[in-house]
Amino acid sequence: MGAKAITALALIACAVTTHIAHRNRATRIHEKTHHDRHIPWVPLRIPHMPAEPVCTPDPANTVGLSPTKIPRRIIQTWKSVSPKGKWKEWSETIQRLHPTFEYLLFDDDAIERFLSAQYPAILPVYRTIPSPRRAQRYDLFRMLAVQHYGGIYFDMDVVLREPVDDILNASAVFPHEEIIHSQICRQHQQFGRWAEMDCSVEFPQIGQFGFAAEANHKFLAVLVDGMVREFSQPSVHIRYADVYTFTTSGPDYVSRQYERHPELHDNITILHADEASGVEDKFQFGRFGHHEMEGSWRGP
């Protein structure tokens, strides 16, 4: 049997195992096998419960695995537990590449349950984030989820080419996103972006479209604390929605916090694209994949 078929069957077994364990609470699950084809599998939805794994690995796949700093766990969030089209394809690719990983998919209801159970003091802040869009809610949630569980977060438009197991013995991992050149900095600075930066000097930007950390990492605590303060008592003028998002919870915010806390750098790995591959070191998750930049966060 080919490697792809084995991986596909492992994913089906994972779904079946989870379905049996939660059969009294799960609303539905669809299974279908076509060997090397994509699996039209819909993750479980567990209603009226704190968020739980939608898919746990087959124990047979985890025998003999060494413990790692970052748990074998992938976390994503979407508008529903049934992503469609390319979103579904990209998500299933991530799952197939990681048959030994636990996989969690949160929709809005699951996020509310998670916050209510684990961070009740932050839930009112989450619900009243002062933004023209809802993107900051998901920026805050991703940090809280990884801070609580430990693991790897990916946006739904991250496309992986290979498994990410090699990063699991780091303490925290963030991708280099791009170099901001002077011209780009000046063009955006007139709209309030990178307000405190010296645009005469180019500078690196760190991404948060995908990142990984062990639970309770200090840098995640710094990021969460800053977001909660800003969303509780806004200090950034909301003139342009995109700029506000980038500045208060997006890659600009993460990059500035990284610069402000050099004492944490020894425990943070910055991923760069593989130079030998010839791939431009821009919106890459190291050698493992890339960010498609679909911009779904700009939705209502």
Coordinates of C-alpha atoms in Angstrom, one line a residue:
M1 CA 0.0 0.0 0.0
G2 CA 1.4 3.4 -0.9
A3 CA 2.4 6.1 1.6
K4 CA -0.5 8.4 0.6
A5 CA -3.0 5.6 1.1
I6 CA -1.7 4.7 4.5
T7 CA -1.9 8.4 5.6
A8 CA -5.4 8.6 4.2
L9 CA -6.5 5.5 6.1
A10 CA -4.9 6.8 9.3
L11 CA -6.9 10.0 9.0
I12 CA -10.1 8.0 8.5
A13 CA -9.2 5.8 11.5
C14 CA -8.6 9.0 13.5
A15 CA -12.0 10.3 12.6
V16 CA -13.7 7.0 13.4
T17 CA -12.0 6.7 16.7
T18 CA -13.0 10.2 17.7
H19 CA -16.6 9.6 16.6
I20 CA -16.9 6.4 18.7
A21 CA -15.5 8.2 21.8
H22 CA -17.9 11.1 21.4
R23 CA -20.8 9.4 19.7
N24 CA -23.4 10.8 22.2
R25 CA -22.3 14.4 21.6
A26 CA -21.1 14.6 18.0
T27 CA -23.6 16.0 15.5
R28 CA -22.1 14.3 12.4
I29 CA -19.2 12.8 10.7
H30 CA -18.7 11.8 7.0
E31 CA -16.2 9.2 5.9
K32 CA -15.3 8.0 2.5
T33 CA -12.2 6.2 1.2
H34 CA -10.7 6.6 -2.3
H35 CA -7.2 5.6 -1.5
D36 CA -5.0 8.4 -2.8
R37 CA -7.8 10.9 -3.2
H38 CA -8.6 13.7 -0.8
I39 CA -10.8 12.5 2.0
P40 CA -14.2 14.4 2.2
W41 CA -14.1 14.4 5.9
V42 CA -16.0 16.9 8.1
P43 CA -14.5 17.4 11.6
L44 CA -16.7 16.7 14.6
R45 CA -18.7 19.4 16.1
I46 CA -19.2 19.0 19.9
P47 CA -22.1 21.2 20.9
H48 CA -22.6 22.8 24.3
M49 CA -19.1 21.7 25.6
P50 CA -15.7 23.3 26.0
A51 CA -13.7 22.9 22.9
E52 CA -12.4 19.4 22.4
P53 CA -10.1 17.8 19.9
V54 CA -12.0 17.1 16.7
C55 CA -9.5 14.4 15.7
T56 CA -7.0 12.5 17.8
P57 CA -4.3 10.3 16.3
D58 CA -4.6 6.5 16.1
P59 CA -2.5 5.3 19.1
A60 CA -0.8 2.9 16.8
N61 CA 0.7 5.9 15.0
T62 CA 2.2 7.3 18.2
V63 CA 3.9 4.3 19.6
G64 CA 7.6 5.0 20.2
L65 CA 7.4 8.7 19.6
S66 CA 9.8 10.8 21.6
P67 CA 8.4 13.6 23.8
T68 CA 8.8 17.1 22.4
K69 CA 8.7 20.6 23.8
I70 CA 5.9 21.7 21.5
P71 CA 3.1 19.2 21.6
R72 CA 2.0 17.4 18.5
R73 CA -1.1 19.5 18.1
I74 CA -2.4 21.7 15.3
I75 CA -5.0 24.4 16.0
Q76 CA -7.1 26.2 13.4
T77 CA -10.2 28.4 13.4
W78 CA -12.9 28.9 10.7
K79 CA -16.4 30.3 10.3
S80 CA -17.8 26.8 10.7
V81 CA -16.6 23.3 11.4
S82 CA -17.2 22.4 7.8
P83 CA -14.8 24.4 5.6
K84 CA -15.5 24.2 1.9
G85 CA -13.4 24.3 -1.3
K86 CA -9.8 25.3 -1.1
W87 CA -10.1 26.0 2.7
K88 CA -11.1 22.3 3.2
E89 CA -8.4 21.1 0.9
W90 CA -5.6 23.0 2.6
S91 CA -6.8 22.0 6.0
E92 CA -7.0 18.3 5.1
T93 CA -3.5 18.5 3.6
I94 CA -2.2 19.7 7.0
Q95 CA -4.0 16.8 8.7
R96 CA -2.7 14.2 6.2
L97 CA 0.9 15.4 6.7
H98 CA 0.6 14.9 10.4
P99 CA -1.1 11.6 11.3
T100 CA 0.5 11.6 14.8
F101 CA -0.9 15.0 15.7
E102 CA -4.0 16.0 17.5
Y103 CA -6.1 18.4 15.4
L104 CA -8.4 21.1 16.7
L105 CA -10.8 23.2 14.6
F106 CA -12.6 26.0 16.4
D107 CA -15.6 27.8 15.0
D108 CA -17.1 30.9 16.8
D109 CA -19.2 28.8 19.2
A110 CA -16.2 26.7 20.2
I111 CA -14.1 29.8 20.7
E112 CA -16.7 31.2 23.1
R113 CA -16.8 27.9 25.0
F114 CA -13.1 27.7 25.2
L115 CA -12.8 31.3 26.6
S116 CA -15.7 30.8 29.0
A117 CA -14.0 27.7 30.4
Q118 CA -10.3 28.8 30.3
Y119 CA -10.2 32.6 30.2
P120 CA -13.5 33.9 31.6
A121 CA -12.0 37.2 32.5
I122 CA -11.0 37.8 28.9
L123 CA -14.3 36.7 27.4
P124 CA -16.0 40.2 27.8
V125 CA -13.0 41.8 26.2
Y126 CA -13.1 39.4 23.3
R127 CA -16.8 40.1 22.8
T128 CA -16.4 43.9 22.7
I129 CA -13.1 44.3 20.7
P130 CA -13.5 47.8 19.2
S131 CA -12.8 47.0 15.6
P132 CA -14.6 47.6 12.3
R133 CA -13.9 43.9 11.6
R134 CA -13.7 40.8 13.7
A135 CA -10.1 39.9 12.8
Q136 CA -8.7 41.0 16.2
R137 CA -10.9 38.4 18.0
Y138 CA -9.2 35.6 16.1
D139 CA -5.7 37.2 16.6
L140 CA -6.3 37.1 20.3
F141 CA -7.8 33.7 20.3
R142 CA -4.9 32.1 18.4
M143 CA -2.5 33.3 21.1
L144 CA -4.7 32.1 23.9
A145 CA -5.2 28.7 22.4
V146 CA -1.5 28.0 21.9
Q147 CA -0.7 29.5 25.3
H148 CA -3.2 27.1 26.9
Y149 CA -2.7 23.9 24.9
G150 CA 0.7 24.3 23.4
G151 CA 1.0 23.3 19.7
I152 CA 1.0 24.9 16.3
Y153 CA -1.5 27.4 14.9
F154 CA -2.1 27.8 11.2
D155 CA -4.3 30.2 9.3
M156 CA -6.7 28.3 7.0
D157 CA -4.8 29.6 4.0
V158 CA -1.5 28.2 5.0
V159 CA -0.4 25.6 2.4
L160 CA 2.1 23.0 3.7
R161 CA 4.5 21.1 1.5
E162 CA 5.9 18.8 4.2
P163 CA 5.5 17.9 7.9
V164 CA 6.7 20.3 10.5
D165 CA 8.0 17.8 13.0
D166 CA 11.5 19.3 12.9
I167 CA 10.3 22.4 14.8
L168 CA 8.8 20.6 17.8
N169 CA 11.9 20.7 20.0
A170 CA 12.1 24.5 19.9
S171 CA 10.4 26.5 22.6
A172 CA 8.6 28.8 20.3
V173 CA 8.6 29.4 16.5
F174 CA 7.5 32.3 14.4
P175 CA 8.0 32.8 10.7
H176 CA 10.0 35.6 9.1
E177 CA 7.3 37.3 7.0
E178 CA 9.1 39.9 4.9
I179 CA 11.6 42.7 4.9
I180 CA 9.9 46.1 4.9
H181 CA 11.9 48.4 2.6
S182 CA 12.1 52.2 3.0
Q183 CA 9.7 53.0 0.1
I184 CA 7.0 50.6 1.4
C185 CA 7.4 51.9 4.9
R186 CA 7.0 55.6 3.8
Q187 CA 4.0 54.7 1.7
H188 CA 2.2 53.1 4.6
Q189 CA 3.4 55.4 7.3
Q190 CA 1.2 58.2 6.0
F191 CA -1.8 56.1 6.9
G192 CA -0.6 55.4 10.4
R193 CA 1.2 52.1 9.9
W194 CA 4.7 51.6 11.4
A195 CA 4.3 55.0 13.0
E196 CA 7.3 54.6 15.4
M197 CA 9.6 53.1 12.8
D198 CA 12.5 54.9 11.1
C199 CA 11.6 54.4 7.4
S200 CA 15.2 55.2 6.3
V201 CA 16.2 51.8 7.6
E202 CA 14.7 48.6 6.3
F203 CA 13.5 46.2 9.0
P204 CA 12.2 42.6 9.3
Q205 CA 8.6 41.7 9.9
I206 CA 7.5 38.6 11.8
G207 CA 4.4 36.7 10.8
Q208 CA 1.6 35.2 12.9
F209 CA -0.2 33.4 10.1
G210 CA 1.4 30.3 11.6
F211 CA 3.4 29.9 14.8
A212 CA 4.2 27.3 17.4
A213 CA 5.0 27.3 21.1
E214 CA 5.0 25.2 24.2
A215 CA 2.2 25.9 26.6
N216 CA 2.5 29.0 28.8
H217 CA 5.4 30.5 26.8
K218 CA 6.4 33.9 28.1
F219 CA 6.3 35.6 24.7
L220 CA 2.7 34.5 24.2
A221 CA 1.9 35.9 27.6
V222 CA 3.4 39.3 26.5
L223 CA 1.3 39.3 23.3
V224 CA -1.9 38.4 25.1
D225 CA -1.4 41.0 27.8
G226 CA -0.7 43.8 25.3
M227 CA -3.8 42.9 23.2
V228 CA -6.1 42.7 26.2
R229 CA -4.9 46.1 27.4
E230 CA -5.4 47.7 24.0
F231 CA -8.8 46.2 23.5
S232 CA -9.9 47.1 27.0
Q233 CA -8.7 50.7 26.8
P234 CA -7.9 51.6 23.2
S235 CA -4.9 53.8 22.6
V236 CA -4.6 53.4 18.8
H237 CA -6.9 55.7 16.8
I238 CA -9.1 53.6 14.5
R239 CA -8.7 55.5 11.2
Y240 CA -8.1 52.7 8.8
A241 CA -9.3 49.2 9.7
D242 CA -6.4 47.4 8.1
V243 CA -3.8 49.5 9.9
Y244 CA -5.6 49.1 13.2
T245 CA -5.6 45.4 12.8
F246 CA -1.9 45.2 11.8
T247 CA -0.9 47.5 14.6
T248 CA -2.9 46.1 17.5
S249 CA -2.9 42.3 16.9
G250 CA -1.4 41.5 13.6
P251 CA 2.2 41.0 12.3
D252 CA 3.2 44.6 13.0
Y253 CA 2.2 44.2 16.7
V254 CA 3.9 40.8 17.0
S255 CA 7.1 42.2 15.4
R256 CA 7.2 45.2 17.7
Q257 CA 6.7 43.1 20.8
Y258 CA 9.5 40.8 19.7
E259 CA 11.8 43.8 19.3
R260 CA 10.9 45.2 22.7
H261 CA 11.7 41.9 24.5
P262 CA 15.2 40.9 23.6
E263 CA 15.4 38.9 26.8
L264 CA 13.0 36.4 25.3
H265 CA 14.9 35.9 22.0
D266 CA 16.9 32.9 23.1
N267 CA 13.6 31.0 23.4
I268 CA 12.1 32.1 20.1
T269 CA 13.1 30.6 16.8
I270 CA 12.5 32.7 13.6
L271 CA 11.9 30.5 10.6
H272 CA 13.4 31.5 7.2
A273 CA 12.9 30.0 3.8
D274 CA 15.4 27.5 2.6
E275 CA 18.0 29.5 0.6
A276 CA 18.9 26.4 -1.4
S277 CA 15.4 26.1 -2.7
G278 CA 15.5 29.5 -4.4
V279 CA 12.1 30.4 -2.8
E280 CA 11.9 34.1 -1.8
D281 CA 12.0 34.5 1.9
K282 CA 8.6 36.2 2.0
F283 CA 5.3 34.8 3.6
Q284 CA 7.0 31.4 4.0
F285 CA 6.7 29.1 6.9
G286 CA 10.3 28.1 6.7
R287 CA 10.8 25.3 4.2
F288 CA 7.6 23.7 5.2
G289 CA 5.0 25.8 3.4
H290 CA 3.7 29.2 2.6
H291 CA 0.9 31.7 3.3
E292 CA -1.5 32.2 0.4
M293 CA -2.6 35.6 1.6
E294 CA -6.3 35.1 0.8
G295 CA -7.3 37.9 3.2
S296 CA -10.4 36.1 4.6
W297 CA -9.9 38.2 7.8
R298 CA -11.1 41.2 5.9
G299 CA -14.6 39.7 5.9
P300 CA -17.4 40.8 8.2

